[in-house]
Short mmCIF file of C-alpha atoms in Angstrom, two decimals:
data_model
loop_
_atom_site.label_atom_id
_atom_site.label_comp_id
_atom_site.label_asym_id
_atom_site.label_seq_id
_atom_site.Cartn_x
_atom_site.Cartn_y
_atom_site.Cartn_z
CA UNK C 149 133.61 136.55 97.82
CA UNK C 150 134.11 133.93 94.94
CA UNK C 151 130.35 132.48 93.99
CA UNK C 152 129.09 130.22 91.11
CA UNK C 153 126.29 132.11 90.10
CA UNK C 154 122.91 131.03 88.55
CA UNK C 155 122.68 133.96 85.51
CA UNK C 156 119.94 132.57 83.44
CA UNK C 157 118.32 129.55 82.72
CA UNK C 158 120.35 127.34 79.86
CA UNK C 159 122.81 125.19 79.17
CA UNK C 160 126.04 125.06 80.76
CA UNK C 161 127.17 128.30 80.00
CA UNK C 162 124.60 130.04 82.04
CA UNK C 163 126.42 129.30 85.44
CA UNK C 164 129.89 130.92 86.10
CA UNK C 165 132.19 132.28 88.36
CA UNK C 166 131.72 135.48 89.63
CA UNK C 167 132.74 138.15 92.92
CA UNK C 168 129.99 138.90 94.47
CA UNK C 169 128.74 140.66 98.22
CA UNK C 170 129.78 138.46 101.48
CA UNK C 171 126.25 137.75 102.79
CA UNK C 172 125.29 139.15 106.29
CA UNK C 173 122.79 136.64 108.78
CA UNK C 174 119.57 138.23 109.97
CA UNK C 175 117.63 137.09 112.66
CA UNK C 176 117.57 133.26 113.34
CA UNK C 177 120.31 132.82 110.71
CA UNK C 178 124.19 131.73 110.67
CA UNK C 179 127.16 132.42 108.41
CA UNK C 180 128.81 129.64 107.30
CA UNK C 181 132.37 129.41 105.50
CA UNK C 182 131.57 126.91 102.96
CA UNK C 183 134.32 124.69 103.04
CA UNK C 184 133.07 122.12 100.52
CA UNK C 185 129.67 121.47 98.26
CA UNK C 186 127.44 118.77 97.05
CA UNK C 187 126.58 118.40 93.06
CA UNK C 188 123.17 117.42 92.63
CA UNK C 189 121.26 116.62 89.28
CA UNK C 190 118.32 118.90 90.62
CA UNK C 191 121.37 121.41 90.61
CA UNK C 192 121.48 121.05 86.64
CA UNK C 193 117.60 120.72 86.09
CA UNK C 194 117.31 124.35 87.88
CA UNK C 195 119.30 125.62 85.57
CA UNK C 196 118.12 124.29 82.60
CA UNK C 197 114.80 125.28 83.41
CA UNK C 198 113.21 122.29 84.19
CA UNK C 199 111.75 123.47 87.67
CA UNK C 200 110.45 126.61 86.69
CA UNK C 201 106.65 125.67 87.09
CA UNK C 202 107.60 124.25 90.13
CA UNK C 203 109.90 127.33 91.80
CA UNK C 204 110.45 130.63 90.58
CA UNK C 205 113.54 131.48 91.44
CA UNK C 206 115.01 136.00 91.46
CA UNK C 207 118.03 135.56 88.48
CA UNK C 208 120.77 136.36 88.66
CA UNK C 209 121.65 134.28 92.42
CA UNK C 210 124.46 131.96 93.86
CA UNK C 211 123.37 128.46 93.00
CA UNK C 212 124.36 125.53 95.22
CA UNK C 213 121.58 123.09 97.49
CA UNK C 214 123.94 121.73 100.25
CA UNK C 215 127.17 122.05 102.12
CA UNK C 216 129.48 121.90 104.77
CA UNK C 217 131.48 124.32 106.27
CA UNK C 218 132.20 126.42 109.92
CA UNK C 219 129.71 128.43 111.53
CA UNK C 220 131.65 132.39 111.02
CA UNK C 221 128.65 134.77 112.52
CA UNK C 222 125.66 134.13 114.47
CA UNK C 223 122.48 136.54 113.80
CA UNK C 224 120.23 137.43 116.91
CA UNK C 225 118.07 134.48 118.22
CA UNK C 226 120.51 131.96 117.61
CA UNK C 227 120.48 129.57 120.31
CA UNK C 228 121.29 126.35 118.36
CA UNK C 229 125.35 126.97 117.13
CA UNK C 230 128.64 129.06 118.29
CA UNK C 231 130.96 130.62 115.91
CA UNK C 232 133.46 127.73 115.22
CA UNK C 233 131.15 125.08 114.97
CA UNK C 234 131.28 122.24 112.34
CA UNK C 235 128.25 122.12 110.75
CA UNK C 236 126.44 121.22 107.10
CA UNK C 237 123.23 122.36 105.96
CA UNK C 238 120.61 121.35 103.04
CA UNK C 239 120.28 124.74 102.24
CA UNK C 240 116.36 126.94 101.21
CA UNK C 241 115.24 125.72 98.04
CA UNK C 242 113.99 129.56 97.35
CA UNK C 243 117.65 130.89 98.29
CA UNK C 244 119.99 128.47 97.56
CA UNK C 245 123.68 129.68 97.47
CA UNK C 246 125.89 126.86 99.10
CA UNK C 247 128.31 127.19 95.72
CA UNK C 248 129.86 130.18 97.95
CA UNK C 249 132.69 131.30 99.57
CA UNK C 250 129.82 131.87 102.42
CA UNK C 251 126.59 130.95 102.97
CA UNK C 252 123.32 132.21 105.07
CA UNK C 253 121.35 129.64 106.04
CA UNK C 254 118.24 129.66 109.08
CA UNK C 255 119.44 127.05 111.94
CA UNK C 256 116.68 125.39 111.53
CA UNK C 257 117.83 123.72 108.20
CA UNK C 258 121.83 123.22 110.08
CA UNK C 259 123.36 120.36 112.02
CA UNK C 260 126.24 120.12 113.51
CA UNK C 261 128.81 117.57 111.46
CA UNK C 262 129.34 114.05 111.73
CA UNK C 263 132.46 114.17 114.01
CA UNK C 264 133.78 111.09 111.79
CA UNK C 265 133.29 112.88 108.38
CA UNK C 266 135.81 115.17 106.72
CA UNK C 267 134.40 118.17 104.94
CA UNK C 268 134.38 116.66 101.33
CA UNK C 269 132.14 113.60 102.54
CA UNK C 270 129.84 115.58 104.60
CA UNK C 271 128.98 118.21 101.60
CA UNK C 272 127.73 115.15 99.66
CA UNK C 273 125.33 113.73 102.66
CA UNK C 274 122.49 116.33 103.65
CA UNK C 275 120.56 116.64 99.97
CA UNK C 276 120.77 112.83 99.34
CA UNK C 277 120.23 111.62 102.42
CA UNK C 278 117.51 113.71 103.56
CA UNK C 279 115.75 112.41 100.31
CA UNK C 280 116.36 108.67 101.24
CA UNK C 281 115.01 109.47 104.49
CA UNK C 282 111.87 110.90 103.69
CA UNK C 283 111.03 108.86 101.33
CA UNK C 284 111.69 105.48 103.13
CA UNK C 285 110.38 106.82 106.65
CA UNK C 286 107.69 109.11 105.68
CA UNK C 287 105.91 108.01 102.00
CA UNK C 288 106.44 104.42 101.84
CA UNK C 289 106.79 103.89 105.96
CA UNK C 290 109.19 100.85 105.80
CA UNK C 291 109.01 98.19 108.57
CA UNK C 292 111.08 95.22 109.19
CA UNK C 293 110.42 92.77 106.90
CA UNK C 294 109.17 94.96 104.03
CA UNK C 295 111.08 93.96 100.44
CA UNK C 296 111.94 97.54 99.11
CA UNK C 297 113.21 97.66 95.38
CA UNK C 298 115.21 100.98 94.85
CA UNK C 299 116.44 101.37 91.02
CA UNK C 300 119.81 102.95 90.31
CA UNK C 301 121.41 102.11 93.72
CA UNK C 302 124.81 103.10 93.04
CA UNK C 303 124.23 107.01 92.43
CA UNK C 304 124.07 109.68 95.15
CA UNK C 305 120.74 108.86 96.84
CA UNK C 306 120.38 105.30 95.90
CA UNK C 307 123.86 104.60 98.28
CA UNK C 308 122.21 105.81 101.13
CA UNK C 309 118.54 104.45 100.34
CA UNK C 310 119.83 101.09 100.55
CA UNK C 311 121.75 102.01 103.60
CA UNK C 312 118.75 103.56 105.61
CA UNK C 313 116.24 100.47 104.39
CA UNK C 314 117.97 97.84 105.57
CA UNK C 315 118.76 100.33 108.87
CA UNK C 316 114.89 99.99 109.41
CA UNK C 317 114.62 96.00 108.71
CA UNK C 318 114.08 95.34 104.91
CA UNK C 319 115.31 93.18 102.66
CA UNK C 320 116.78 95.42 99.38
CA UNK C 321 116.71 94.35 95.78
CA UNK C 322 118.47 97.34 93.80
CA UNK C 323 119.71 97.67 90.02
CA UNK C 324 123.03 98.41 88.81
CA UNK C 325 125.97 98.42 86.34
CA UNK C 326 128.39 95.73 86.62
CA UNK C 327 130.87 98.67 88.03
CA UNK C 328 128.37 99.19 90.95
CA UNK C 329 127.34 95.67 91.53
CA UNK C 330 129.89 95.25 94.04
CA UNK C 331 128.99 98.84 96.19
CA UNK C 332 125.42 98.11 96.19
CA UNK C 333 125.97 94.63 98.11
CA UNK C 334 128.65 96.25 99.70
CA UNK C 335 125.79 98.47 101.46
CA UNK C 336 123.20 95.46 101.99
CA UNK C 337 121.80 95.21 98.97
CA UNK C 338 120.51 91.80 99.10
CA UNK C 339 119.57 90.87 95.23
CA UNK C 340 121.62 93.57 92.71
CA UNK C 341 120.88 92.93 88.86
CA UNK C 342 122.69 94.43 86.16
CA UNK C 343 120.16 96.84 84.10
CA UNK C 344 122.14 96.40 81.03
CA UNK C 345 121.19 92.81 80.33
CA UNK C 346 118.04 92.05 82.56
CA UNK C 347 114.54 93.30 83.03
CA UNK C 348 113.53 93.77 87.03
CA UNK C 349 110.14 93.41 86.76
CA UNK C 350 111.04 89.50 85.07
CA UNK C 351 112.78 88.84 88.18
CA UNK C 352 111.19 90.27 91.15
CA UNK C 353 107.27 90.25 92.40
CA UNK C 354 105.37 90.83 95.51
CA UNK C 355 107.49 93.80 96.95
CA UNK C 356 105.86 96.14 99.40
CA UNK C 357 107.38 99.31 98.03
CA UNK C 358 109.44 101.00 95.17
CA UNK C 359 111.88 103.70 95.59
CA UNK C 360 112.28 105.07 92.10
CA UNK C 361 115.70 107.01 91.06
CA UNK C 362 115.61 106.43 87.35
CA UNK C 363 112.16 107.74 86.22
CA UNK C 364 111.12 106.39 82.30
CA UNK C 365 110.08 103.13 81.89
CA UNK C 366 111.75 101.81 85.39
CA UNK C 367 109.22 103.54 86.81
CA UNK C 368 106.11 102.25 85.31
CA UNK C 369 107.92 98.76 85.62
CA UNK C 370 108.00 99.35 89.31
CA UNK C 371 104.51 98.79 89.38
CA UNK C 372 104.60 95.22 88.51
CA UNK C 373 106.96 93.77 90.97
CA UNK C 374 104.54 95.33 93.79
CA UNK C 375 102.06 93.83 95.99
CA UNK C 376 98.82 94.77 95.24
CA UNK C 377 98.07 97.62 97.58
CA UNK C 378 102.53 98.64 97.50
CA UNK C 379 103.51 101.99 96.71
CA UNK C 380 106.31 103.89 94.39
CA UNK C 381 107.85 106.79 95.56
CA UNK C 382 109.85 108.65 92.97
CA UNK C 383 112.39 111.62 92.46
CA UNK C 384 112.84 110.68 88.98
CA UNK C 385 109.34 110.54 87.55
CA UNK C 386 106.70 113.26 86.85
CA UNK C 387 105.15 115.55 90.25
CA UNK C 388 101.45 115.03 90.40
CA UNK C 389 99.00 116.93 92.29
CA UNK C 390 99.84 115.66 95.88
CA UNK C 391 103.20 117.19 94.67
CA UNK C 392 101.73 120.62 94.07
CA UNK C 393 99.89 120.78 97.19
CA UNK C 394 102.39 119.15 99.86
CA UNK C 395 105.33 119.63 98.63
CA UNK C 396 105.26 123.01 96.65
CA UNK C 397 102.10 124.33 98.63
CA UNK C 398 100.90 125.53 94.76
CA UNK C 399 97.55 126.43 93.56
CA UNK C 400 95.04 125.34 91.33
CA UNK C 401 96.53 126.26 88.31
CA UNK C 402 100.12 124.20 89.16
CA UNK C 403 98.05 121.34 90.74
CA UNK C 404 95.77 120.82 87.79
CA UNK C 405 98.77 121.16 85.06
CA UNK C 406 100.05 118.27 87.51
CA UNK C 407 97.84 116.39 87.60
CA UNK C 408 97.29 116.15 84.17
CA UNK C 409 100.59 115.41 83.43
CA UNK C 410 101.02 112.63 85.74
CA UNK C 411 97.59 111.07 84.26
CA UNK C 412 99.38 108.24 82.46
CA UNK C 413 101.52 106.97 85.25
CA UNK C 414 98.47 107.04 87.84
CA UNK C 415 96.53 104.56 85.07
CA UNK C 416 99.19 102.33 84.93
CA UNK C 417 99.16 102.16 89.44
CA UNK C 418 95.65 102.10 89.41
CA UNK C 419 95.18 99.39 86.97
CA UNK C 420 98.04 97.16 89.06
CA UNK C 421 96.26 97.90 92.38
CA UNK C 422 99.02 100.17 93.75
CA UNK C 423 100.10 103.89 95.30
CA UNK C 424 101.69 106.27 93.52
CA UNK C 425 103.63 109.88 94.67
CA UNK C 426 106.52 111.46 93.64
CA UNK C 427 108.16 113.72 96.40
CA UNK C 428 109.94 116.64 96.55
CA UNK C 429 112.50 116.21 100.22
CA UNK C 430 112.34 119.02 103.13
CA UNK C 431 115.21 120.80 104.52
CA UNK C 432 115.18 119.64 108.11
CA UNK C 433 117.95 120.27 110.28
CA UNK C 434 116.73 117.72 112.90
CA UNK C 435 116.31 114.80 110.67
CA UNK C 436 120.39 116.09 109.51
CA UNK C 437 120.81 115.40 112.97
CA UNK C 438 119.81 111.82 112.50
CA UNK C 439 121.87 111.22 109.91
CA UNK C 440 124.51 112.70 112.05
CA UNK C 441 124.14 110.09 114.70
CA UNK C 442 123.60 106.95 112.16
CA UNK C 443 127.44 108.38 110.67
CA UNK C 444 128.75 108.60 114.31
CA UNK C 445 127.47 105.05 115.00
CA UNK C 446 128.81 103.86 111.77
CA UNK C 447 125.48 102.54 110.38
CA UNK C 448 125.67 104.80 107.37
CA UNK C 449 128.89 105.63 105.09
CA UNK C 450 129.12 108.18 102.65
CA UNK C 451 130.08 107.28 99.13
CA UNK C 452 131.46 110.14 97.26
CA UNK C 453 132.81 109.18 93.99
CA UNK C 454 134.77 112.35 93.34
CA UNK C 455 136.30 115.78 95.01
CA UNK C 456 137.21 118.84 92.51
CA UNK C 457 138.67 121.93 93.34
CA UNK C 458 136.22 124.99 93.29
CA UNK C 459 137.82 126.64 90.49
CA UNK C 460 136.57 123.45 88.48
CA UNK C 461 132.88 123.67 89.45
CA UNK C 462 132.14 123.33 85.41
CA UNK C 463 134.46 120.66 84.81
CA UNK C 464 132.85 118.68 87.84
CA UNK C 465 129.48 119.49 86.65
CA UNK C 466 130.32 118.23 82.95
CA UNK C 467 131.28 115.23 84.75
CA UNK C 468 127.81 114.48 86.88
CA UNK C 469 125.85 115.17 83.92
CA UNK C 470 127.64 111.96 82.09
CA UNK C 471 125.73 110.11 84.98
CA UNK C 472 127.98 107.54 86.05
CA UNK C 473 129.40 108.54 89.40
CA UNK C 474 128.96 106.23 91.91
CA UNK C 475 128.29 107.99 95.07
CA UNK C 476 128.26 111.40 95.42
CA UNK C 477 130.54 114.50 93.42
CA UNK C 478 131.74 117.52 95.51
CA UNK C 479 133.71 120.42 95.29
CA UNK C 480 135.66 121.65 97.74
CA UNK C 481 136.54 125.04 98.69
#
């Protein structure tokens, strides 16, 4: 089968094309013909080596976090899916391989489609949206009422963070170019500013939490639009040693080297009175399933900002690492 293939860590050149063995599903595991494939910037940072204290991964392997596609084989066990079904998957973060003509993956990371998505839009939903999920529901526990800032609220997590808040009662502040202005409010965004030619943190205060997407200084800024006693979550900013140990179940070594590294960022929430965590998302077919329903019932939309043909994997990678789409890049098979 045709793969994309992981062969070293590098620049661009160190993922390519290749033919390699149709996978087989063991025990508790499904085939699935991949029929389309999410881009992810974590799919770029693997390969450039930027996770590799975090997750040691066997070179060379098929790269590729998330998917969707038609259930081909069944392994013994399987009581969740039937050969035929429509399903996508967030795939094992050890394994990964969804940039396949085929793809093993356990059932419990699979759920069955959105029955109003097409392939393309339900490759781009199961990475992102399990992140905006987690991090909304489970680290920063939004409520009705809460005032949630999430920066960058155009790109592929950010469309469905604002999505899911105000799904759960808060009020949304976001950032974004002029180009996105008009998506973000589209998705109930209620206050969008345009982080070319304003400052957040001169023009919004006393918010309960902070979904960070953009990492750098947005980040530390977060801090000062929160309540005392608010929280940031981020994706974008540096693990520290709640990272290492729920997230990455790492040791002391990783866990100290974290939390040394994250030492400036916790001054900075500690001297404004606030919480702190970066997070690392799950692979959870049952929260998938969630999603699945909040599709079906049209409170969530998928935003996918462009749709290449396999065969120009590279060219639509060279095109999220620019970082402007809005929504979410696949490739379909």
């Amino acid at each position: 089968m045709q793969a994309y293939v992981l062969t070293r860590y590098g620049d661009a050149s160190a993922m390519e094309l290749r033919d390699v063995p149709e996978p087989a599903p063991s025990d508790g595991e499904i085939l699935i013909r991949v029929r389309a494939a999410g881009l992810n910037p974590v799919d770029y940072k693997i390969r450039d080596g930027k996770m590799r204290l975090l997750s040691r991964l066997d070179l060379p392997m098929v790269a590729g976090s998330e998917l969707s596609g038609v259930v081909d084989r069944i392994g013994a066990g399987v009581t969740r899916f039937a050969v035929g079904d429509r399903v996508f998957a967030r795939v094992n973060k050890t394994k990964l391989g969804a940039y396949a003509s085929f793809v093993v993956v356990h059932e419990t990371l699979v759920a069955k489609m959105p029955k109003a998505l097409d392939f393309a839009d339900a490759a781009g939903l199961p990475l992102a949206g399990l992140t905006a999920l987690q991090a909304l529901r489970d680290e920063l526990a939004v409520t009705a009422g809460d005032r949630v800032f999430i920066s960058g609220g155009a790109g592929g997590v950010g469309t469905f963070a604002i999505q899911l808040a105000v799904w759960m009662g808060a009020k949304v502040a976001t950032t974004a170019s002029p180009r996105g202005e008009a998506l973000a409010r589209s998705l109930g965004a209620e206050t969008v500013i345009d982080y070319r030619t304003q400052e957040f943190k001169d023009l919004l205060a006393d918010y309960d939490g902070a979904f960070d997407l953009t990492g750098g200084q947005d980040l530390m800024n977060s801090f000062a639009i929160l309540k005392r006693g608010g929280r940031t979550v981020s994706i974008a900013g540096v693990p520290d040693a709640t990272t290492a140990r729920v997230d990455l179940g790492a040791g002391p070594l990783v866990t100290a080297v974290l939390w040394a590294a994250s030492a400036k960022i916790r001054r900075e929430a500690r001297r404004r009175g606030v919480g702190y965590r970066y997070m690392f998302m799950h692979p959870s077919g049952e929260d998938l399933g969630l999603l699945a329903d909040l599709v079906d019932k049209g409170t969530l939309k998928t935003v996918t900002d462009r749709v290449f043909p396999f065969e120009q994997i590279a060219e639509a990678f060279a095109y999220l690492e620019q970082g402007h789409a809005k929504g979410k890049v696949v490739v379909q098979m």
